[in-house]
């Protein structure tokens, strides 16, 4: 990400993929009041859409949190493992009716453009989020 070839200039290599991806994330951040000012809630995950809990051990899970402001929710998720995962991630049931969708605002890989919100028998709302290894995504 750094270019030391020209010491009298800015050392950031603007052609580097890391630099460019940070710019894309910053653009999403700037365009969303919920991401900038919203309350943050870590989100429970599940493999089956029924039994949800926070990841507490190991290195194979999806880390998810929501930023919420004025009835808007933005879900941020990162697959911490090197392999692909399809974890269910809790979202706020009062903000997402059955059949609604969350739209991708950013993904570092091939995360789907939209994901449907599902509701289980206990009334919990969640999305099944397919992420590749070490993929990062933002939905809202």
JSON list of C-alpha atoms in Angstrom, two decimals:
[
{"chain": "A", "resi": 1, "resn": "UNK", "atom": "CA", "xyz": [0.00, 0.00, 0.00]},
{"chain": "A", "resi": 2, "resn": "UNK", "atom": "CA", "xyz": [3.02, 2.26, 0.36]},
{"chain": "A", "resi": 3, "resn": "UNK", "atom": "CA", "xyz": [5.25, 3.48, -2.47]},
{"chain": "A", "resi": 4, "resn": "UNK", "atom": "CA", "xyz": [8.74, 4.33, -1.28]},
{"chain": "A", "resi": 5, "resn": "UNK", "atom": "CA", "xyz": [10.08, 4.84, -4.82]},
{"chain": "A", "resi": 6, "resn": "UNK", "atom": "CA", "xyz": [9.38, 8.57, -4.72]},
{"chain": "A", "resi": 7, "resn": "UNK", "atom": "CA", "xyz": [10.43, 9.78, -1.25]},
{"chain": "A", "resi": 8, "resn": "UNK", "atom": "CA", "xyz": [9.56, 13.45, -1.91]},
{"chain": "A", "resi": 9, "resn": "UNK", "atom": "CA", "xyz": [5.88, 12.60, -2.56]},
{"chain": "A", "resi": 10, "resn": "UNK", "atom": "CA", "xyz": [2.95, 11.02, -0.76]},
{"chain": "A", "resi": 11, "resn": "UNK", "atom": "CA", "xyz": [3.95, 7.49, 0.20]},
{"chain": "A", "resi": 12, "resn": "UNK", "atom": "CA", "xyz": [0.47, 6.03, -0.40]},
{"chain": "A", "resi": 13, "resn": "UNK", "atom": "CA", "xyz": [0.24, 3.89, -3.52]},
{"chain": "A", "resi": 14, "resn": "UNK", "atom": "CA", "xyz": [-3.18, 4.84, -4.88]},
{"chain": "A", "resi": 15, "resn": "UNK", "atom": "CA", "xyz": [-3.08, 1.94, -7.37]},
{"chain": "A", "resi": 16, "resn": "UNK", "atom": "CA", "xyz": [-2.93, -0.60, -4.53]},
{"chain": "A", "resi": 17, "resn": "UNK", "atom": "CA", "xyz": [-6.10, -2.72, -4.08]},
{"chain": "A", "resi": 18, "resn": "UNK", "atom": "CA", "xyz": [-6.11, -2.10, -0.29]},
{"chain": "A", "resi": 19, "resn": "UNK", "atom": "CA", "xyz": [-6.05, 1.67, -0.84]},
{"chain": "A", "resi": 20, "resn": "UNK", "atom": "CA", "xyz": [-8.89, 1.46, -3.36]},
{"chain": "A", "resi": 21, "resn": "UNK", "atom": "CA", "xyz": [-11.07, -0.80, -1.15]},
{"chain": "A", "resi": 22, "resn": "UNK", "atom": "CA", "xyz": [-10.62, 1.52, 1.84]},
{"chain": "A", "resi": 23, "resn": "UNK", "atom": "CA", "xyz": [-11.82, 4.34, -0.40]},
{"chain": "A", "resi": 24, "resn": "UNK", "atom": "CA", "xyz": [-14.96, 2.37, -1.36]},
{"chain": "A", "resi": 25, "resn": "UNK", "atom": "CA", "xyz": [-15.73, 1.60, 2.30]},
{"chain": "A", "resi": 26, "resn": "UNK", "atom": "CA", "xyz": [-15.17, 5.25, 3.24]},
{"chain": "A", "resi": 27, "resn": "UNK", "atom": "CA", "xyz": [-17.62, 6.30, 0.53]},
{"chain": "A", "resi": 28, "resn": "UNK", "atom": "CA", "xyz": [-20.30, 3.96, 1.90]},
{"chain": "A", "resi": 29, "resn": "UNK", "atom": "CA", "xyz": [-19.58, 5.22, 5.41]},
{"chain": "A", "resi": 30, "resn": "UNK", "atom": "CA", "xyz": [-19.96, 8.85, 4.32]},
{"chain": "A", "resi": 31, "resn": "UNK", "atom": "CA", "xyz": [-23.25, 8.17, 2.52]},
{"chain": "A", "resi": 32, "resn": "UNK", "atom": "CA", "xyz": [-24.94, 6.52, 5.52]},
{"chain": "A", "resi": 33, "resn": "UNK", "atom": "CA", "xyz": [-25.99, 8.41, 8.62]},
{"chain": "A", "resi": 34, "resn": "UNK", "atom": "CA", "xyz": [-26.63, 5.08, 10.37]},
{"chain": "A", "resi": 35, "resn": "UNK", "atom": "CA", "xyz": [-23.00, 4.01, 9.80]},
{"chain": "A", "resi": 36, "resn": "UNK", "atom": "CA", "xyz": [-21.68, 7.38, 10.92]},
{"chain": "A", "resi": 37, "resn": "UNK", "atom": "CA", "xyz": [-23.88, 8.06, 13.93]},
{"chain": "A", "resi": 38, "resn": "UNK", "atom": "CA", "xyz": [-25.94, 4.95, 14.70]},
{"chain": "A", "resi": 39, "resn": "UNK", "atom": "CA", "xyz": [-25.94, 2.82, 17.80]},
{"chain": "A", "resi": 40, "resn": "UNK", "atom": "CA", "xyz": [-23.88, -0.34, 17.42]},
{"chain": "A", "resi": 41, "resn": "UNK", "atom": "CA", "xyz": [-25.17, -3.81, 18.28]},
{"chain": "A", "resi": 42, "resn": "UNK", "atom": "CA", "xyz": [-23.17, -6.99, 17.89]},
{"chain": "A", "resi": 43, "resn": "UNK", "atom": "CA", "xyz": [-25.36, -9.61, 16.24]},
{"chain": "A", "resi": 44, "resn": "UNK", "atom": "CA", "xyz": [-25.87, -13.24, 17.17]},
{"chain": "A", "resi": 45, "resn": "UNK", "atom": "CA", "xyz": [-25.33, -15.91, 14.53]},
{"chain": "A", "resi": 46, "resn": "UNK", "atom": "CA", "xyz": [-26.71, -19.36, 13.79]},
{"chain": "A", "resi": 47, "resn": "UNK", "atom": "CA", "xyz": [-26.11, -22.19, 11.38]},
{"chain": "A", "resi": 48, "resn": "UNK", "atom": "CA", "xyz": [-29.75, -23.27, 11.28]},
{"chain": "A", "resi": 49, "resn": "UNK", "atom": "CA", "xyz": [-31.77, -20.05, 11.70]},
{"chain": "A", "resi": 50, "resn": "UNK", "atom": "CA", "xyz": [-33.15, -21.27, 15.04]},
{"chain": "A", "resi": 51, "resn": "UNK", "atom": "CA", "xyz": [-30.40, -21.43, 17.67]},
{"chain": "A", "resi": 52, "resn": "UNK", "atom": "CA", "xyz": [-28.67, -18.06, 17.82]},
{"chain": "A", "resi": 53, "resn": "UNK", "atom": "CA", "xyz": [-25.73, -17.04, 19.98]},
{"chain": "A", "resi": 54, "resn": "UNK", "atom": "CA", "xyz": [-22.58, -14.96, 20.01]},
{"chain": "A", "resi": 55, "resn": "UNK", "atom": "CA", "xyz": [-19.41, -16.64, 18.75]},
{"chain": "A", "resi": 56, "resn": "UNK", "atom": "CA", "xyz": [-17.23, -17.27, 21.77]},
{"chain": "A", "resi": 57, "resn": "UNK", "atom": "CA", "xyz": [-14.49, -19.58, 20.61]},
{"chain": "A", "resi": 58, "resn": "UNK", "atom": "CA", "xyz": [-12.69, -20.77, 17.52]},
{"chain": "A", "resi": 59, "resn": "UNK", "atom": "CA", "xyz": [-11.86, -19.02, 14.30]},
{"chain": "A", "resi": 60, "resn": "UNK", "atom": "CA", "xyz": [-14.71, -20.12, 12.04]},
{"chain": "A", "resi": 61, "resn": "UNK", "atom": "CA", "xyz": [-17.67, -17.76, 12.24]},
{"chain": "A", "resi": 62, "resn": "UNK", "atom": "CA", "xyz": [-19.20, -14.63, 10.81]},
{"chain": "A", "resi": 63, "resn": "UNK", "atom": "CA", "xyz": [-18.74, -11.53, 12.93]},
{"chain": "A", "resi": 64, "resn": "UNK", "atom": "CA", "xyz": [-21.75, -9.29, 12.50]},
{"chain": "A", "resi": 65, "resn": "UNK", "atom": "CA", "xyz": [-22.92, -6.01, 13.94]},
{"chain": "A", "resi": 66, "resn": "UNK", "atom": "CA", "xyz": [-25.60, -3.49, 13.10]},
{"chain": "A", "resi": 67, "resn": "UNK", "atom": "CA", "xyz": [-25.55, 0.28, 13.20]},
{"chain": "A", "resi": 68, "resn": "UNK", "atom": "CA", "xyz": [-29.04, 1.65, 13.82]},
{"chain": "A", "resi": 69, "resn": "UNK", "atom": "CA", "xyz": [-30.38, 5.19, 13.55]},
{"chain": "A", "resi": 70, "resn": "UNK", "atom": "CA", "xyz": [-33.87, 6.63, 12.96]},
{"chain": "A", "resi": 71, "resn": "UNK", "atom": "CA", "xyz": [-35.46, 3.31, 12.04]},
{"chain": "A", "resi": 72, "resn": "UNK", "atom": "CA", "xyz": [-32.65, 2.33, 9.70]},
{"chain": "A", "resi": 73, "resn": "UNK", "atom": "CA", "xyz": [-30.36, -0.65, 10.13]},
{"chain": "A", "resi": 74, "resn": "UNK", "atom": "CA", "xyz": [-27.06, -1.23, 8.37]},
{"chain": "A", "resi": 75, "resn": "UNK", "atom": "CA", "xyz": [-25.58, -4.70, 8.80]},
{"chain": "A", "resi": 76, "resn": "UNK", "atom": "CA", "xyz": [-21.80, -5.09, 8.69]},
{"chain": "A", "resi": 77, "resn": "UNK", "atom": "CA", "xyz": [-20.41, -8.63, 8.47]},
{"chain": "A", "resi": 78, "resn": "UNK", "atom": "CA", "xyz": [-17.00, -10.25, 8.20]},
{"chain": "A", "resi": 79, "resn": "UNK", "atom": "CA", "xyz": [-16.23, -13.92, 7.68]},
{"chain": "A", "resi": 80, "resn": "UNK", "atom": "CA", "xyz": [-13.21, -14.41, 9.94]},
{"chain": "A", "resi": 81, "resn": "UNK", "atom": "CA", "xyz": [-12.43, -17.87, 8.56]},
{"chain": "A", "resi": 82, "resn": "UNK", "atom": "CA", "xyz": [-10.55, -18.73, 5.38]},
{"chain": "A", "resi": 83, "resn": "UNK", "atom": "CA", "xyz": [-13.37, -20.92, 4.06]},
{"chain": "A", "resi": 84, "resn": "UNK", "atom": "CA", "xyz": [-16.77, -19.90, 2.74]},
{"chain": "A", "resi": 85, "resn": "UNK", "atom": "CA", "xyz": [-19.63, -19.67, 5.28]},
{"chain": "A", "resi": 86, "resn": "UNK", "atom": "CA", "xyz": [-23.40, -19.20, 5.17]},
{"chain": "A", "resi": 87, "resn": "UNK", "atom": "CA", "xyz": [-24.25, -18.11, 8.69]},
{"chain": "A", "resi": 88, "resn": "UNK", "atom": "CA", "xyz": [-27.62, -16.67, 9.68]},
{"chain": "A", "resi": 89, "resn": "UNK", "atom": "CA", "xyz": [-27.24, -13.25, 11.27]},
{"chain": "A", "resi": 90, "resn": "UNK", "atom": "CA", "xyz": [-29.93, -11.63, 13.47]},
{"chain": "A", "resi": 91, "resn": "UNK", "atom": "CA", "xyz": [-31.44, -8.32, 12.33]},
{"chain": "A", "resi": 92, "resn": "UNK", "atom": "CA", "xyz": [-34.06, -6.14, 14.02]},
{"chain": "A", "resi": 93, "resn": "UNK", "atom": "CA", "xyz": [-37.51, -7.75, 13.53]},
{"chain": "A", "resi": 94, "resn": "UNK", "atom": "CA", "xyz": [-39.34, -4.46, 14.12]},
{"chain": "A", "resi": 95, "resn": "UNK", "atom": "CA", "xyz": [-37.56, -2.86, 11.15]},
{"chain": "A", "resi": 96, "resn": "UNK", "atom": "CA", "xyz": [-37.71, -5.75, 8.66]},
{"chain": "A", "resi": 97, "resn": "UNK", "atom": "CA", "xyz": [-41.02, -7.26, 7.60]},
{"chain": "A", "resi": 98, "resn": "UNK", "atom": "CA", "xyz": [-41.09, -10.84, 6.29]},
{"chain": "A", "resi": 99, "resn": "UNK", "atom": "CA", "xyz": [-40.14, -10.81, 2.63]},
{"chain": "A", "resi": 100, "resn": "UNK", "atom": "CA", "xyz": [-38.15, -7.59, 2.80]},
{"chain": "A", "resi": 101, "resn": "UNK", "atom": "CA", "xyz": [-34.55, -7.53, 1.59]},
{"chain": "A", "resi": 102, "resn": "UNK", "atom": "CA", "xyz": [-31.28, -5.91, 2.53]},
{"chain": "A", "resi": 103, "resn": "UNK", "atom": "CA", "xyz": [-29.29, -4.44, -0.35]},
{"chain": "A", "resi": 104, "resn": "UNK", "atom": "CA", "xyz": [-25.52, -4.79, -0.65]},
{"chain": "A", "resi": 105, "resn": "UNK", "atom": "CA", "xyz": [-23.74, -1.47, -0.24]},
{"chain": "A", "resi": 106, "resn": "UNK", "atom": "CA", "xyz": [-20.24, -2.92, -0.31]},
{"chain": "A", "resi": 107, "resn": "UNK", "atom": "CA", "xyz": [-18.59, -6.32, -0.57]},
{"chain": "A", "resi": 108, "resn": "UNK", "atom": "CA", "xyz": [-14.96, -7.27, -0.82]},
{"chain": "A", "resi": 109, "resn": "UNK", "atom": "CA", "xyz": [-15.96, -10.41, -2.74]},
{"chain": "A", "resi": 110, "resn": "UNK", "atom": "CA", "xyz": [-18.99, -11.94, -4.44]},
{"chain": "A", "resi": 111, "resn": "UNK", "atom": "CA", "xyz": [-21.60, -11.42, -1.70]},
{"chain": "A", "resi": 112, "resn": "UNK", "atom": "CA", "xyz": [-25.12, -11.34, -3.20]},
{"chain": "A", "resi": 113, "resn": "UNK", "atom": "CA", "xyz": [-26.62, -8.01, -4.31]},
{"chain": "A", "resi": 114, "resn": "UNK", "atom": "CA", "xyz": [-29.67, -8.54, -2.07]},
{"chain": "A", "resi": 115, "resn": "UNK", "atom": "CA", "xyz": [-30.47, -10.92, 0.78]},
{"chain": "A", "resi": 116, "resn": "UNK", "atom": "CA", "xyz": [-33.99, -11.75, 1.96]},
{"chain": "A", "resi": 117, "resn": "UNK", "atom": "CA", "xyz": [-34.99, -11.23, 5.58]},
{"chain": "A", "resi": 118, "resn": "UNK", "atom": "CA", "xyz": [-36.46, -14.40, 7.08]},
{"chain": "A", "resi": 119, "resn": "UNK", "atom": "CA", "xyz": [-38.40, -14.91, 10.30]},
{"chain": "A", "resi": 120, "resn": "UNK", "atom": "CA", "xyz": [-38.27, -18.08, 12.39]},
{"chain": "A", "resi": 121, "resn": "UNK", "atom": "CA", "xyz": [-41.00, -19.60, 14.58]},
{"chain": "A", "resi": 122, "resn": "UNK", "atom": "CA", "xyz": [-39.90, -17.59, 17.63]},
{"chain": "A", "resi": 123, "resn": "UNK", "atom": "CA", "xyz": [-40.28, -14.30, 15.72]},
{"chain": "A", "resi": 124, "resn": "UNK", "atom": "CA", "xyz": [-36.58, -13.59, 15.28]},
{"chain": "A", "resi": 125, "resn": "UNK", "atom": "CA", "xyz": [-35.61, -11.90, 12.02]},
{"chain": "A", "resi": 126, "resn": "UNK", "atom": "CA", "xyz": [-32.40, -12.92, 10.30]},
{"chain": "A", "resi": 127, "resn": "UNK", "atom": "CA", "xyz": [-30.56, -13.06, 7.00]},
{"chain": "A", "resi": 128, "resn": "UNK", "atom": "CA", "xyz": [-28.58, -16.01, 5.68]},
{"chain": "A", "resi": 129, "resn": "UNK", "atom": "CA", "xyz": [-25.38, -14.39, 4.55]},
{"chain": "A", "resi": 130, "resn": "UNK", "atom": "CA", "xyz": [-23.12, -16.31, 2.15]},
{"chain": "A", "resi": 131, "resn": "UNK", "atom": "CA", "xyz": [-19.61, -14.93, 2.42]},
{"chain": "A", "resi": 132, "resn": "UNK", "atom": "CA", "xyz": [-16.38, -16.20, 0.95]},
{"chain": "A", "resi": 133, "resn": "UNK", "atom": "CA", "xyz": [-13.28, -16.67, 3.07]},
{"chain": "A", "resi": 134, "resn": "UNK", "atom": "CA", "xyz": [-12.29, -13.41, 4.80]},
{"chain": "A", "resi": 135, "resn": "UNK", "atom": "CA", "xyz": [-15.01, -11.54, 2.92]},
{"chain": "A", "resi": 136, "resn": "UNK", "atom": "CA", "xyz": [-16.34, -8.27, 4.31]},
{"chain": "A", "resi": 137, "resn": "UNK", "atom": "CA", "xyz": [-19.81, -6.91, 3.40]},
{"chain": "A", "resi": 138, "resn": "UNK", "atom": "CA", "xyz": [-22.14, -4.06, 4.27]},
{"chain": "A", "resi": 139, "resn": "UNK", "atom": "CA", "xyz": [-25.92, -4.31, 3.77]},
{"chain": "A", "resi": 140, "resn": "UNK", "atom": "CA", "xyz": [-28.70, -1.85, 4.37]}
]
